[in-house]
JSON list of C-alpha atoms in Angstrom, two decimals:
[
{"chain": "A", "resi": 12, "resn": "ALA", "atom": "CA", "xyz": [252.53, 41.15, 51.82]},
{"chain": "A", "resi": 13, "resn": "GLN", "atom": "CA", "xyz": [251.82, 37.46, 51.68]},
{"chain": "A", "resi": 14, "resn": "SER", "atom": "CA", "xyz": [249.80, 35.55, 49.13]},
{"chain": "A", "resi": 15, "resn": "VAL", "atom": "CA", "xyz": [249.06, 31.99, 48.08]},
{"chain": "A", "resi": 16, "resn": "THR", "atom": "CA", "xyz": [248.29, 30.61, 44.64]},
{"chain": "A", "resi": 17, "resn": "GLN", "atom": "CA", "xyz": [246.72, 27.19, 44.23]},
{"chain": "A", "resi": 18, "resn": "LEU", "atom": "CA", "xyz": [247.21, 26.42, 40.61]},
{"chain": "A", "resi": 19, "resn": "ASP", "atom": "CA", "xyz": [244.28, 24.06, 40.16]},
{"chain": "A", "resi": 20, "resn": "SER", "atom": "CA", "xyz": [240.76, 24.78, 41.32]},
{"chain": "A", "resi": 21, "resn": "HIS", "atom": "CA", "xyz": [239.76, 21.16, 40.74]},
{"chain": "A", "resi": 22, "resn": "VAL", "atom": "CA", "xyz": [241.80, 17.94, 40.51]},
{"chain": "A", "resi": 23, "resn": "SER", "atom": "CA", "xyz": [240.29, 14.60, 39.64]},
{"chain": "A", "resi": 24, "resn": "VAL", "atom": "CA", "xyz": [242.15, 11.29, 40.16]},
{"chain": "A", "resi": 25, "resn": "SER", "atom": "CA", "xyz": [241.25, 7.63, 40.16]},
{"chain": "A", "resi": 26, "resn": "GLU", "atom": "CA", "xyz": [241.35, 5.68, 43.39]},
{"chain": "A", "resi": 27, "resn": "GLY", "atom": "CA", "xyz": [244.79, 4.18, 43.95]},
{"chain": "A", "resi": 28, "resn": "THR", "atom": "CA", "xyz": [246.62, 6.71, 41.75]},
{"chain": "A", "resi": 29, "resn": "PRO", "atom": "CA", "xyz": [248.92, 9.50, 43.01]},
{"chain": "A", "resi": 30, "resn": "VAL", "atom": "CA", "xyz": [247.66, 12.88, 44.12]},
{"chain": "A", "resi": 31, "resn": "LEU", "atom": "CA", "xyz": [249.44, 16.19, 43.44]},
{"chain": "A", "resi": 32, "resn": "LEU", "atom": "CA", "xyz": [247.94, 19.48, 44.64]},
{"chain": "A", "resi": 33, "resn": "ARG", "atom": "CA", "xyz": [250.04, 22.50, 43.76]},
{"chain": "A", "resi": 34, "resn": "CYS", "atom": "CA", "xyz": [250.70, 25.56, 45.90]},
{"chain": "A", "resi": 35, "resn": "ASN", "atom": "CA", "xyz": [252.95, 28.56, 45.35]},
{"chain": "A", "resi": 36, "resn": "TYR", "atom": "CA", "xyz": [253.41, 31.29, 47.90]},
{"chain": "A", "resi": 37, "resn": "SER", "atom": "CA", "xyz": [254.76, 34.78, 48.21]},
{"chain": "A", "resi": 38, "resn": "SER", "atom": "CA", "xyz": [256.14, 36.05, 51.51]},
{"chain": "A", "resi": 39, "resn": "SER", "atom": "CA", "xyz": [258.51, 38.77, 52.61]},
{"chain": "A", "resi": 40, "resn": "TYR", "atom": "CA", "xyz": [259.39, 36.71, 55.63]},
{"chain": "A", "resi": 41, "resn": "SER", "atom": "CA", "xyz": [260.64, 33.23, 56.33]},
{"chain": "A", "resi": 42, "resn": "PRO", "atom": "CA", "xyz": [257.27, 31.54, 55.95]},
{"chain": "A", "resi": 43, "resn": "SER", "atom": "CA", "xyz": [255.35, 28.95, 57.86]},
{"chain": "A", "resi": 44, "resn": "LEU", "atom": "CA", "xyz": [253.24, 26.90, 55.47]},
{"chain": "A", "resi": 45, "resn": "PHE", "atom": "CA", "xyz": [250.25, 24.69, 56.17]},
{"chain": "A", "resi": 46, "resn": "TRP", "atom": "CA", "xyz": [247.87, 22.41, 54.34]},
{"chain": "A", "resi": 47, "resn": "TYR", "atom": "CA", "xyz": [244.33, 22.08, 55.68]},
{"chain": "A", "resi": 48, "resn": "VAL", "atom": "CA", "xyz": [241.56, 19.80, 54.44]},
{"chain": "A", "resi": 49, "resn": "GLN", "atom": "CA", "xyz": [237.85, 20.58, 54.58]},
{"chain": "A", "resi": 50, "resn": "HIS", "atom": "CA", "xyz": [235.32, 17.82, 54.14]},
{"chain": "A", "resi": 51, "resn": "PRO", "atom": "CA", "xyz": [231.74, 18.84, 53.29]},
{"chain": "A", "resi": 52, "resn": "ASN", "atom": "CA", "xyz": [229.99, 20.48, 56.24]},
{"chain": "A", "resi": 53, "resn": "LYS", "atom": "CA", "xyz": [233.03, 19.92, 58.42]},
{"chain": "A", "resi": 54, "resn": "GLY", "atom": "CA", "xyz": [235.62, 22.24, 59.91]},
{"chain": "A", "resi": 55, "resn": "LEU", "atom": "CA", "xyz": [239.15, 22.67, 58.61]},
{"chain": "A", "resi": 56, "resn": "GLN", "atom": "CA", "xyz": [241.57, 19.97, 59.71]},
{"chain": "A", "resi": 57, "resn": "LEU", "atom": "CA", "xyz": [245.34, 20.36, 59.71]},
{"chain": "A", "resi": 58, "resn": "LEU", "atom": "CA", "xyz": [247.10, 17.91, 57.38]},
{"chain": "A", "resi": 59, "resn": "LEU", "atom": "CA", "xyz": [250.67, 19.11, 57.90]},
{"chain": "A", "resi": 60, "resn": "LYS", "atom": "CA", "xyz": [252.84, 22.16, 58.46]},
{"chain": "A", "resi": 61, "resn": "TYR", "atom": "CA", "xyz": [256.31, 23.41, 57.57]},
{"chain": "A", "resi": 62, "resn": "THR", "atom": "CA", "xyz": [258.08, 25.61, 60.10]},
{"chain": "A", "resi": 63, "resn": "SER", "atom": "CA", "xyz": [261.70, 25.81, 58.86]},
{"chain": "A", "resi": 64, "resn": "ALA", "atom": "CA", "xyz": [262.79, 22.38, 60.04]},
{"chain": "A", "resi": 65, "resn": "ALA", "atom": "CA", "xyz": [262.93, 19.53, 57.51]},
{"chain": "A", "resi": 66, "resn": "THR", "atom": "CA", "xyz": [261.89, 20.54, 54.00]},
{"chain": "A", "resi": 67, "resn": "LEU", "atom": "CA", "xyz": [259.97, 17.31, 53.45]},
{"chain": "A", "resi": 68, "resn": "VAL", "atom": "CA", "xyz": [257.02, 17.27, 55.82]},
{"chain": "A", "resi": 69, "resn": "LYS", "atom": "CA", "xyz": [254.90, 14.23, 56.54]},
{"chain": "A", "resi": 70, "resn": "GLY", "atom": "CA", "xyz": [251.32, 14.63, 57.61]},
{"chain": "A", "resi": 71, "resn": "ILE", "atom": "CA", "xyz": [248.29, 12.60, 58.47]},
{"chain": "A", "resi": 72, "resn": "ASN", "atom": "CA", "xyz": [246.58, 10.05, 56.20]},
{"chain": "A", "resi": 73, "resn": "GLY", "atom": "CA", "xyz": [249.70, 9.47, 54.07]},
{"chain": "A", "resi": 74, "resn": "PHE", "atom": "CA", "xyz": [250.02, 13.04, 52.80]},
{"chain": "A", "resi": 75, "resn": "GLU", "atom": "CA", "xyz": [253.34, 14.84, 52.54]},
{"chain": "A", "resi": 76, "resn": "ALA", "atom": "CA", "xyz": [254.60, 18.14, 51.16]},
{"chain": "A", "resi": 77, "resn": "GLU", "atom": "CA", "xyz": [258.00, 19.48, 50.17]},
{"chain": "A", "resi": 78, "resn": "PHE", "atom": "CA", "xyz": [259.11, 23.05, 50.80]},
{"chain": "A", "resi": 79, "resn": "LYS", "atom": "CA", "xyz": [261.16, 24.37, 47.87]},
{"chain": "A", "resi": 80, "resn": "LYS", "atom": "CA", "xyz": [262.39, 27.87, 48.59]},
{"chain": "A", "resi": 81, "resn": "SER", "atom": "CA", "xyz": [263.92, 28.40, 45.12]},
{"chain": "A", "resi": 82, "resn": "GLU", "atom": "CA", "xyz": [260.56, 27.63, 43.52]},
{"chain": "A", "resi": 83, "resn": "THR", "atom": "CA", "xyz": [258.46, 29.23, 46.31]},
{"chain": "A", "resi": 84, "resn": "SER", "atom": "CA", "xyz": [256.36, 26.08, 46.28]},
{"chain": "A", "resi": 85, "resn": "PHE", "atom": "CA", "xyz": [254.80, 23.75, 48.82]},
{"chain": "A", "resi": 86, "resn": "HIS", "atom": "CA", "xyz": [253.05, 21.05, 46.80]},
{"chain": "A", "resi": 87, "resn": "LEU", "atom": "CA", "xyz": [250.97, 18.38, 48.54]},
{"chain": "A", "resi": 88, "resn": "THR", "atom": "CA", "xyz": [251.30, 14.74, 47.45]},
{"chain": "A", "resi": 89, "resn": "LYS", "atom": "CA", "xyz": [249.97, 11.32, 48.31]},
{"chain": "A", "resi": 90, "resn": "PRO", "atom": "CA", "xyz": [251.12, 8.10, 46.63]},
{"chain": "A", "resi": 91, "resn": "SER", "atom": "CA", "xyz": [247.71, 6.47, 46.42]},
{"chain": "A", "resi": 92, "resn": "ALA", "atom": "CA", "xyz": [244.35, 8.23, 46.59]},
{"chain": "A", "resi": 93, "resn": "HIS", "atom": "CA", "xyz": [241.48, 6.86, 48.63]},
{"chain": "A", "resi": 94, "resn": "MET", "atom": "CA", "xyz": [237.81, 7.67, 48.22]},
{"chain": "A", "resi": 95, "resn": "SER", "atom": "CA", "xyz": [237.83, 9.33, 51.63]},
{"chain": "A", "resi": 96, "resn": "ASP", "atom": "CA", "xyz": [240.39, 11.88, 50.38]},
{"chain": "A", "resi": 97, "resn": "ALA", "atom": "CA", "xyz": [237.72, 13.66, 48.31]},
{"chain": "A", "resi": 98, "resn": "ALA", "atom": "CA", "xyz": [237.49, 17.12, 49.88]},
{"chain": "A", "resi": 99, "resn": "GLU", "atom": "CA", "xyz": [238.61, 20.74, 49.54]},
{"chain": "A", "resi": 100, "resn": "TYR", "atom": "CA", "xyz": [242.29, 21.42, 50.28]},
{"chain": "A", "resi": 101, "resn": "PHE", "atom": "CA", "xyz": [243.69, 24.79, 51.34]},
{"chain": "A", "resi": 102, "resn": "CYS", "atom": "CA", "xyz": [247.30, 25.93, 51.31]},
{"chain": "A", "resi": 103, "resn": "VAL", "atom": "CA", "xyz": [248.07, 28.58, 53.95]},
{"chain": "A", "resi": 104, "resn": "VAL", "atom": "CA", "xyz": [251.04, 30.90, 54.45]},
{"chain": "A", "resi": 105, "resn": "SER", "atom": "CA", "xyz": [251.98, 32.67, 57.63]},
{"chain": "A", "resi": 106, "resn": "GLY", "atom": "CA", "xyz": [255.06, 34.40, 58.89]},
{"chain": "A", "resi": 107, "resn": "TYR", "atom": "CA", "xyz": [256.50, 36.02, 61.97]},
{"chain": "A", "resi": 108, "resn": "GLY", "atom": "CA", "xyz": [253.92, 38.52, 63.21]},
{"chain": "A", "resi": 109, "resn": "GLN", "atom": "CA", "xyz": [251.68, 37.71, 60.25]},
{"chain": "A", "resi": 110, "resn": "ASN", "atom": "CA", "xyz": [248.27, 36.13, 60.20]},
{"chain": "A", "resi": 111, "resn": "PHE", "atom": "CA", "xyz": [247.15, 33.20, 58.10]},
{"chain": "A", "resi": 112, "resn": "VAL", "atom": "CA", "xyz": [246.57, 33.86, 54.41]},
{"chain": "A", "resi": 113, "resn": "PHE", "atom": "CA", "xyz": [244.57, 31.13, 52.70]},
{"chain": "A", "resi": 114, "resn": "GLY", "atom": "CA", "xyz": [244.72, 30.10, 49.09]},
{"chain": "A", "resi": 115, "resn": "PRO", "atom": "CA", "xyz": [241.47, 29.77, 47.13]},
{"chain": "A", "resi": 116, "resn": "GLY", "atom": "CA", "xyz": [241.36, 26.01, 47.57]},
{"chain": "A", "resi": 117, "resn": "THR", "atom": "CA", "xyz": [241.60, 22.93, 45.35]},
{"chain": "A", "resi": 118, "resn": "ARG", "atom": "CA", "xyz": [238.71, 20.52, 45.19]},
{"chain": "A", "resi": 119, "resn": "LEU", "atom": "CA", "xyz": [239.90, 16.92, 44.96]},
{"chain": "A", "resi": 120, "resn": "SER", "atom": "CA", "xyz": [237.60, 14.35, 43.39]},
{"chain": "A", "resi": 121, "resn": "VAL", "atom": "CA", "xyz": [238.46, 10.64, 43.64]},
{"chain": "A", "resi": 122, "resn": "LEU", "atom": "CA", "xyz": [236.88, 8.40, 41.03]},
{"chain": "A", "resi": 123, "resn": "PRO", "atom": "CA", "xyz": [236.24, 4.70, 41.73]},
{"chain": "B", "resi": 27, "resn": "GLU", "atom": "CA", "xyz": [240.58, 17.26, 74.29]},
{"chain": "B", "resi": 28, "resn": "ALA", "atom": "CA", "xyz": [237.43, 19.03, 73.19]},
{"chain": "B", "resi": 29, "resn": "GLY", "atom": "CA", "xyz": [237.67, 20.98, 69.95]},
{"chain": "B", "resi": 30, "resn": "VAL", "atom": "CA", "xyz": [236.42, 24.43, 69.03]},
{"chain": "B", "resi": 31, "resn": "ALA", "atom": "CA", "xyz": [232.66, 24.64, 69.49]},
{"chain": "B", "resi": 32, "resn": "GLN", "atom": "CA", "xyz": [230.38, 26.87, 67.45]},
{"chain": "B", "resi": 33, "resn": "SER", "atom": "CA", "xyz": [226.65, 27.51, 67.41]},
{"chain": "B", "resi": 34, "resn": "PRO", "atom": "CA", "xyz": [224.33, 27.61, 65.69]},
{"chain": "B", "resi": 35, "resn": "ARG", "atom": "CA", "xyz": [225.42, 25.40, 62.81]},
{"chain": "B", "resi": 36, "resn": "TYR", "atom": "CA", "xyz": [222.94, 26.92, 60.38]},
{"chain": "B", "resi": 37, "resn": "LYS", "atom": "CA", "xyz": [221.03, 30.19, 60.27]},
{"chain": "B", "resi": 38, "resn": "ILE", "atom": "CA", "xyz": [218.64, 31.66, 57.73]},
{"chain": "B", "resi": 39, "resn": "ILE", "atom": "CA", "xyz": [217.61, 35.30, 58.06]},
{"chain": "B", "resi": 40, "resn": "GLU", "atom": "CA", "xyz": [216.21, 38.06, 55.90]},
{"chain": "B", "resi": 41, "resn": "LYS", "atom": "CA", "xyz": [218.30, 41.05, 54.88]},
{"chain": "B", "resi": 42, "resn": "ARG", "atom": "CA", "xyz": [218.40, 43.88, 57.39]},
{"chain": "B", "resi": 43, "resn": "GLN", "atom": "CA", "xyz": [217.86, 41.45, 60.27]},
{"chain": "B", "resi": 44, "resn": "SER", "atom": "CA", "xyz": [220.52, 40.87, 62.92]},
{"chain": "B", "resi": 45, "resn": "VAL", "atom": "CA", "xyz": [222.27, 37.61, 63.78]},
{"chain": "B", "resi": 46, "resn": "ALA", "atom": "CA", "xyz": [224.82, 36.43, 66.32]},
{"chain": "B", "resi": 47, "resn": "PHE", "atom": "CA", "xyz": [227.25, 33.53, 66.33]},
{"chain": "B", "resi": 48, "resn": "TRP", "atom": "CA", "xyz": [228.93, 31.98, 69.34]},
{"chain": "B", "resi": 49, "resn": "CYS", "atom": "CA", "xyz": [232.33, 30.32, 69.68]},
{"chain": "B", "resi": 50, "resn": "ASN", "atom": "CA", "xyz": [234.03, 28.47, 72.52]},
{"chain": "B", "resi": 51, "resn": "PRO", "atom": "CA", "xyz": [237.74, 27.85, 71.82]},
{"chain": "B", "resi": 52, "resn": "ILE", "atom": "CA", "xyz": [239.92, 25.00, 72.98]},
{"chain": "B", "resi": 53, "resn": "SER", "atom": "CA", "xyz": [240.61, 25.30, 76.70]},
{"chain": "B", "resi": 54, "resn": "GLY", "atom": "CA", "xyz": [243.75, 27.30, 77.41]},
{"chain": "B", "resi": 55, "resn": "HIS", "atom": "CA", "xyz": [243.99, 28.85, 73.95]},
{"chain": "B", "resi": 56, "resn": "ALA", "atom": "CA", "xyz": [244.66, 32.55, 74.34]},
{"chain": "B", "resi": 57, "resn": "THR", "atom": "CA", "xyz": [244.15, 33.50, 70.70]},
{"chain": "B", "resi": 58, "resn": "LEU", "atom": "CA", "xyz": [240.78, 33.37, 68.96]},
{"chain": "B", "resi": 59, "resn": "TYR", "atom": "CA", "xyz": [239.97, 34.17, 65.33]},
{"chain": "B", "resi": 60, "resn": "TRP", "atom": "CA", "xyz": [236.81, 34.70, 63.30]},
{"chain": "B", "resi": 61, "resn": "TYR", "atom": "CA", "xyz": [236.93, 33.99, 59.57]},
{"chain": "B", "resi": 62, "resn": "GLN", "atom": "CA", "xyz": [234.42, 34.48, 56.77]},
{"chain": "B", "resi": 63, "resn": "GLN", "atom": "CA", "xyz": [234.37, 31.85, 54.03]},
{"chain": "B", "resi": 64, "resn": "ILE", "atom": "CA", "xyz": [232.32, 32.75, 50.97]},
{"chain": "B", "resi": 65, "resn": "LEU", "atom": "CA", "xyz": [231.34, 29.83, 48.75]},
{"chain": "B", "resi": 66, "resn": "GLY", "atom": "CA", "xyz": [234.20, 28.82, 46.48]},
{"chain": "B", "resi": 67, "resn": "GLN", "atom": "CA", "xyz": [236.82, 30.90, 48.30]},
{"chain": "B", "resi": 68, "resn": "GLY", "atom": "CA", "xyz": [239.34, 30.41, 51.06]},
{"chain": "B", "resi": 69, "resn": "PRO", "atom": "CA", "xyz": [238.59, 31.75, 54.54]},
{"chain": "B", "resi": 70, "resn": "LYS", "atom": "CA", "xyz": [239.28, 35.43, 55.16]},
{"chain": "B", "resi": 71, "resn": "LEU", "atom": "CA", "xyz": [240.24, 36.68, 58.61]},
{"chain": "B", "resi": 72, "resn": "LEU", "atom": "CA", "xyz": [237.73, 39.09, 60.13]},
{"chain": "B", "resi": 73, "resn": "ILE", "atom": "CA", "xyz": [239.13, 39.59, 63.62]},
{"chain": "B", "resi": 74, "resn": "GLN", "atom": "CA", "xyz": [241.77, 38.21, 65.97]},
{"chain": "B", "resi": 75, "resn": "PHE", "atom": "CA", "xyz": [241.65, 38.35, 69.77]},
{"chain": "B", "resi": 76, "resn": "GLN", "atom": "CA", "xyz": [244.52, 37.83, 72.17]},
{"chain": "B", "resi": 77, "resn": "ASN", "atom": "CA", "xyz": [242.82, 37.02, 75.48]},
{"chain": "B", "resi": 78, "resn": "ASN", "atom": "CA", "xyz": [240.07, 39.66, 75.60]},
{"chain": "B", "resi": 79, "resn": "GLY", "atom": "CA", "xyz": [241.87, 42.27, 73.50]},
{"chain": "B", "resi": 80, "resn": "VAL", "atom": "CA", "xyz": [241.58, 42.85, 69.75]},
{"chain": "B", "resi": 81, "resn": "VAL", "atom": "CA", "xyz": [244.86, 42.29, 67.88]},
{"chain": "B", "resi": 82, "resn": "ASP", "atom": "CA", "xyz": [243.68, 42.66, 64.28]},
{"chain": "B", "resi": 83, "resn": "ASP", "atom": "CA", "xyz": [240.29, 43.78, 63.00]},
{"chain": "B", "resi": 84, "resn": "SER", "atom": "CA", "xyz": [241.48, 45.46, 59.83]},
{"chain": "B", "resi": 85, "resn": "GLN", "atom": "CA", "xyz": [239.18, 43.39, 57.60]},
{"chain": "B", "resi": 86, "resn": "LEU", "atom": "CA", "xyz": [236.09, 43.56, 59.79]},
{"chain": "B", "resi": 87, "resn": "PRO", "atom": "CA", "xyz": [233.28, 45.68, 58.22]},
{"chain": "B", "resi": 88, "resn": "LYS", "atom": "CA", "xyz": [232.78, 47.70, 61.36]},
{"chain": "B", "resi": 89, "resn": "ASP", "atom": "CA", "xyz": [229.66, 49.46, 60.14]},
{"chain": "B", "resi": 90, "resn": "ARG", "atom": "CA", "xyz": [227.73, 46.21, 60.49]},
{"chain": "B", "resi": 91, "resn": "PHE", "atom": "CA", "xyz": [229.94, 43.60, 62.15]},
{"chain": "B", "resi": 92, "resn": "SER", "atom": "CA", "xyz": [230.99, 43.52, 65.79]},
{"chain": "B", "resi": 93, "resn": "ALA", "atom": "CA", "xyz": [232.71, 40.95, 67.96]},
{"chain": "B", "resi": 94, "resn": "GLU", "atom": "CA", "xyz": [233.58, 40.59, 71.59]},
{"chain": "B", "resi": 95, "resn": "ARG", "atom": "CA", "xyz": [235.45, 38.25, 73.90]},
{"chain": "B", "resi": 96, "resn": "LEU", "atom": "CA", "xyz": [234.67, 39.77, 77.24]},
{"chain": "B", "resi": 97, "resn": "LYS", "atom": "CA", "xyz": [236.17, 37.21, 79.61]},
{"chain": "B", "resi": 98, "resn": "GLY", "atom": "CA", "xyz": [238.94, 36.05, 77.32]},
{"chain": "B", "resi": 99, "resn": "VAL", "atom": "CA", "xyz": [237.30, 32.69, 76.67]},
{"chain": "B", "resi": 100, "resn": "ASP", "atom": "CA", "xyz": [234.23, 32.42, 74.46]},
{"chain": "B", "resi": 101, "resn": "SER", "atom": "CA", "xyz": [233.35, 34.97, 71.81]},
{"chain": "B", "resi": 102, "resn": "THR", "atom": "CA", "xyz": [230.35, 36.35, 69.95]},
{"chain": "B", "resi": 103, "resn": "LEU", "atom": "CA", "xyz": [230.28, 37.71, 66.39]},
{"chain": "B", "resi": 104, "resn": "LYS", "atom": "CA", "xyz": [227.29, 39.86, 65.43]},
{"chain": "B", "resi": 105, "resn": "ILE", "atom": "CA", "xyz": [226.01, 41.20, 62.14]},
{"chain": "B", "resi": 106, "resn": "GLN", "atom": "CA", "xyz": [223.52, 44.06, 62.20]},
{"chain": "B", "resi": 107, "resn": "PRO", "atom": "CA", "xyz": [221.97, 44.70, 59.73]},
{"chain": "B", "resi": 108, "resn": "ALA", "atom": "CA", "xyz": [222.73, 41.73, 57.48]},
{"chain": "B", "resi": 109, "resn": "LYS", "atom": "CA", "xyz": [223.15, 42.09, 53.72]},
{"chain": "B", "resi": 110, "resn": "LEU", "atom": "CA", "xyz": [222.78, 39.49, 51.00]},
{"chain": "B", "resi": 111, "resn": "GLU", "atom": "CA", "xyz": [226.55, 39.40, 50.51]},
{"chain": "B", "resi": 112, "resn": "ASP", "atom": "CA", "xyz": [227.03, 38.27, 54.12]},
{"chain": "B", "resi": 113, "resn": "SER", "atom": "CA", "xyz": [225.85, 34.80, 53.13]},
{"chain": "B", "resi": 114, "resn": "ALA", "atom": "CA", "xyz": [228.86, 32.65, 53.99]},
{"chain": "B", "resi": 115, "resn": "VAL", "atom": "CA", "xyz": [230.28, 30.19, 56.48]},
{"chain": "B", "resi": 116, "resn": "TYR", "atom": "CA", "xyz": [231.64, 31.85, 59.60]},
{"chain": "B", "resi": 117, "resn": "LEU", "atom": "CA", "xyz": [234.53, 29.91, 61.07]},
{"chain": "B", "resi": 118, "resn": "CYS", "atom": "CA", "xyz": [235.99, 30.28, 64.52]},
{"chain": "B", "resi": 119, "resn": "ALA", "atom": "CA", "xyz": [239.53, 29.12, 65.25]},
{"chain": "B", "resi": 120, "resn": "SER", "atom": "CA", "xyz": [241.85, 29.18, 68.23]},
{"chain": "B", "resi": 121, "resn": "SER", "atom": "CA", "xyz": [245.55, 28.76, 68.92]},
{"chain": "B", "resi": 122, "resn": "LEU", "atom": "CA", "xyz": [247.73, 28.58, 71.98]},
{"chain": "B", "resi": 123, "resn": "ARG", "atom": "CA", "xyz": [249.81, 31.58, 70.92]},
{"chain": "B", "resi": 124, "resn": "PRO", "atom": "CA", "xyz": [249.29, 34.29, 68.29]},
{"chain": "B", "resi": 125, "resn": "ALA", "atom": "CA", "xyz": [249.52, 33.52, 64.60]},
{"chain": "B", "resi": 126, "resn": "GLY", "atom": "CA", "xyz": [252.90, 34.07, 63.03]},
{"chain": "B", "resi": 127, "resn": "GLN", "atom": "CA", "xyz": [254.79, 32.14, 65.69]},
{"chain": "B", "resi": 128, "resn": "GLN", "atom": "CA", "xyz": [254.48, 28.89, 63.77]},
{"chain": "B", "resi": 129, "resn": "GLU", "atom": "CA", "xyz": [251.25, 28.26, 65.58]},
{"chain": "B", "resi": 130, "resn": "THR", "atom": "CA", "xyz": [248.64, 25.82, 64.36]},
{"chain": "B", "resi": 131, "resn": "GLN", "atom": "CA", "xyz": [245.09, 27.13, 64.30]},
{"chain": "B", "resi": 132, "resn": "TYR", "atom": "CA", "xyz": [242.30, 24.73, 65.23]},
{"chain": "B", "resi": 133, "resn": "PHE", "atom": "CA", "xyz": [238.97, 25.32, 63.55]},
{"chain": "B", "resi": 134, "resn": "GLY", "atom": "CA", "xyz": [235.40, 24.78, 64.61]},
{"chain": "B", "resi": 135, "resn": "PRO", "atom": "CA", "xyz": [232.73, 23.30, 62.31]},
{"chain": "B", "resi": 136, "resn": "GLY", "atom": "CA", "xyz": [231.47, 26.74, 61.27]},
{"chain": "B", "resi": 137, "resn": "THR", "atom": "CA", "xyz": [228.10, 28.47, 61.10]},
{"chain": "B", "resi": 138, "resn": "ARG", "atom": "CA", "xyz": [226.49, 28.53, 57.68]},
{"chain": "B", "resi": 139, "resn": "LEU", "atom": "CA", "xyz": [224.55, 31.79, 57.21]},
{"chain": "B", "resi": 140, "resn": "LEU", "atom": "CA", "xyz": [222.05, 32.38, 54.43]},
{"chain": "B", "resi": 141, "resn": "VAL", "atom": "CA", "xyz": [220.66, 35.90, 54.02]},
{"chain": "B", "resi": 142, "resn": "LEU", "atom": "CA", "xyz": [217.50, 36.11, 51.90]}
]
């Protein structure tokens, strides 16, 4: 069975400061991991994905995530937050023959 | 490239009524998914189609929910009769190949359902 834990339901940062959204996963298989972002009243947009290539994955809008197998983590980071980054972020695990399993989401607030 | 299209965007109904949602995936995508996203939670898979066949409907409440993808392209999800707890956003997604093969899923804007 697969599962995803997003350790913070809400993260608040000031504009221009770093962002860290935490994700831990459980999978019986070699996992594929994704981060999606959901802006209010919008669909889910892919930020980045890990599929067993490089452990440090770069995505859109300056986001990146590092796959750490020993820690079963896939935390999302960004060096400098922008107001437009305020949204809901979902960590997703998948595996061979397995469907997507979403985490509960982390709401990111960016303060001016 | 056009994205995943869904309609309607919003729907308000009374309990025990029926409702239907429509989805048109990205052209050429063989796999189509319907998810239910309850407020404050992550999306939960309801059903997965590969072309016009059902691959996974283990979490679909079959006593009231049904879905079809007759020609292997667009799809309809129906709820009959609706309950208060069905209030949620219904998301449609598509991918070129089935999930689990490192495939990215592309999501539509969703249909927000409110059952009164």
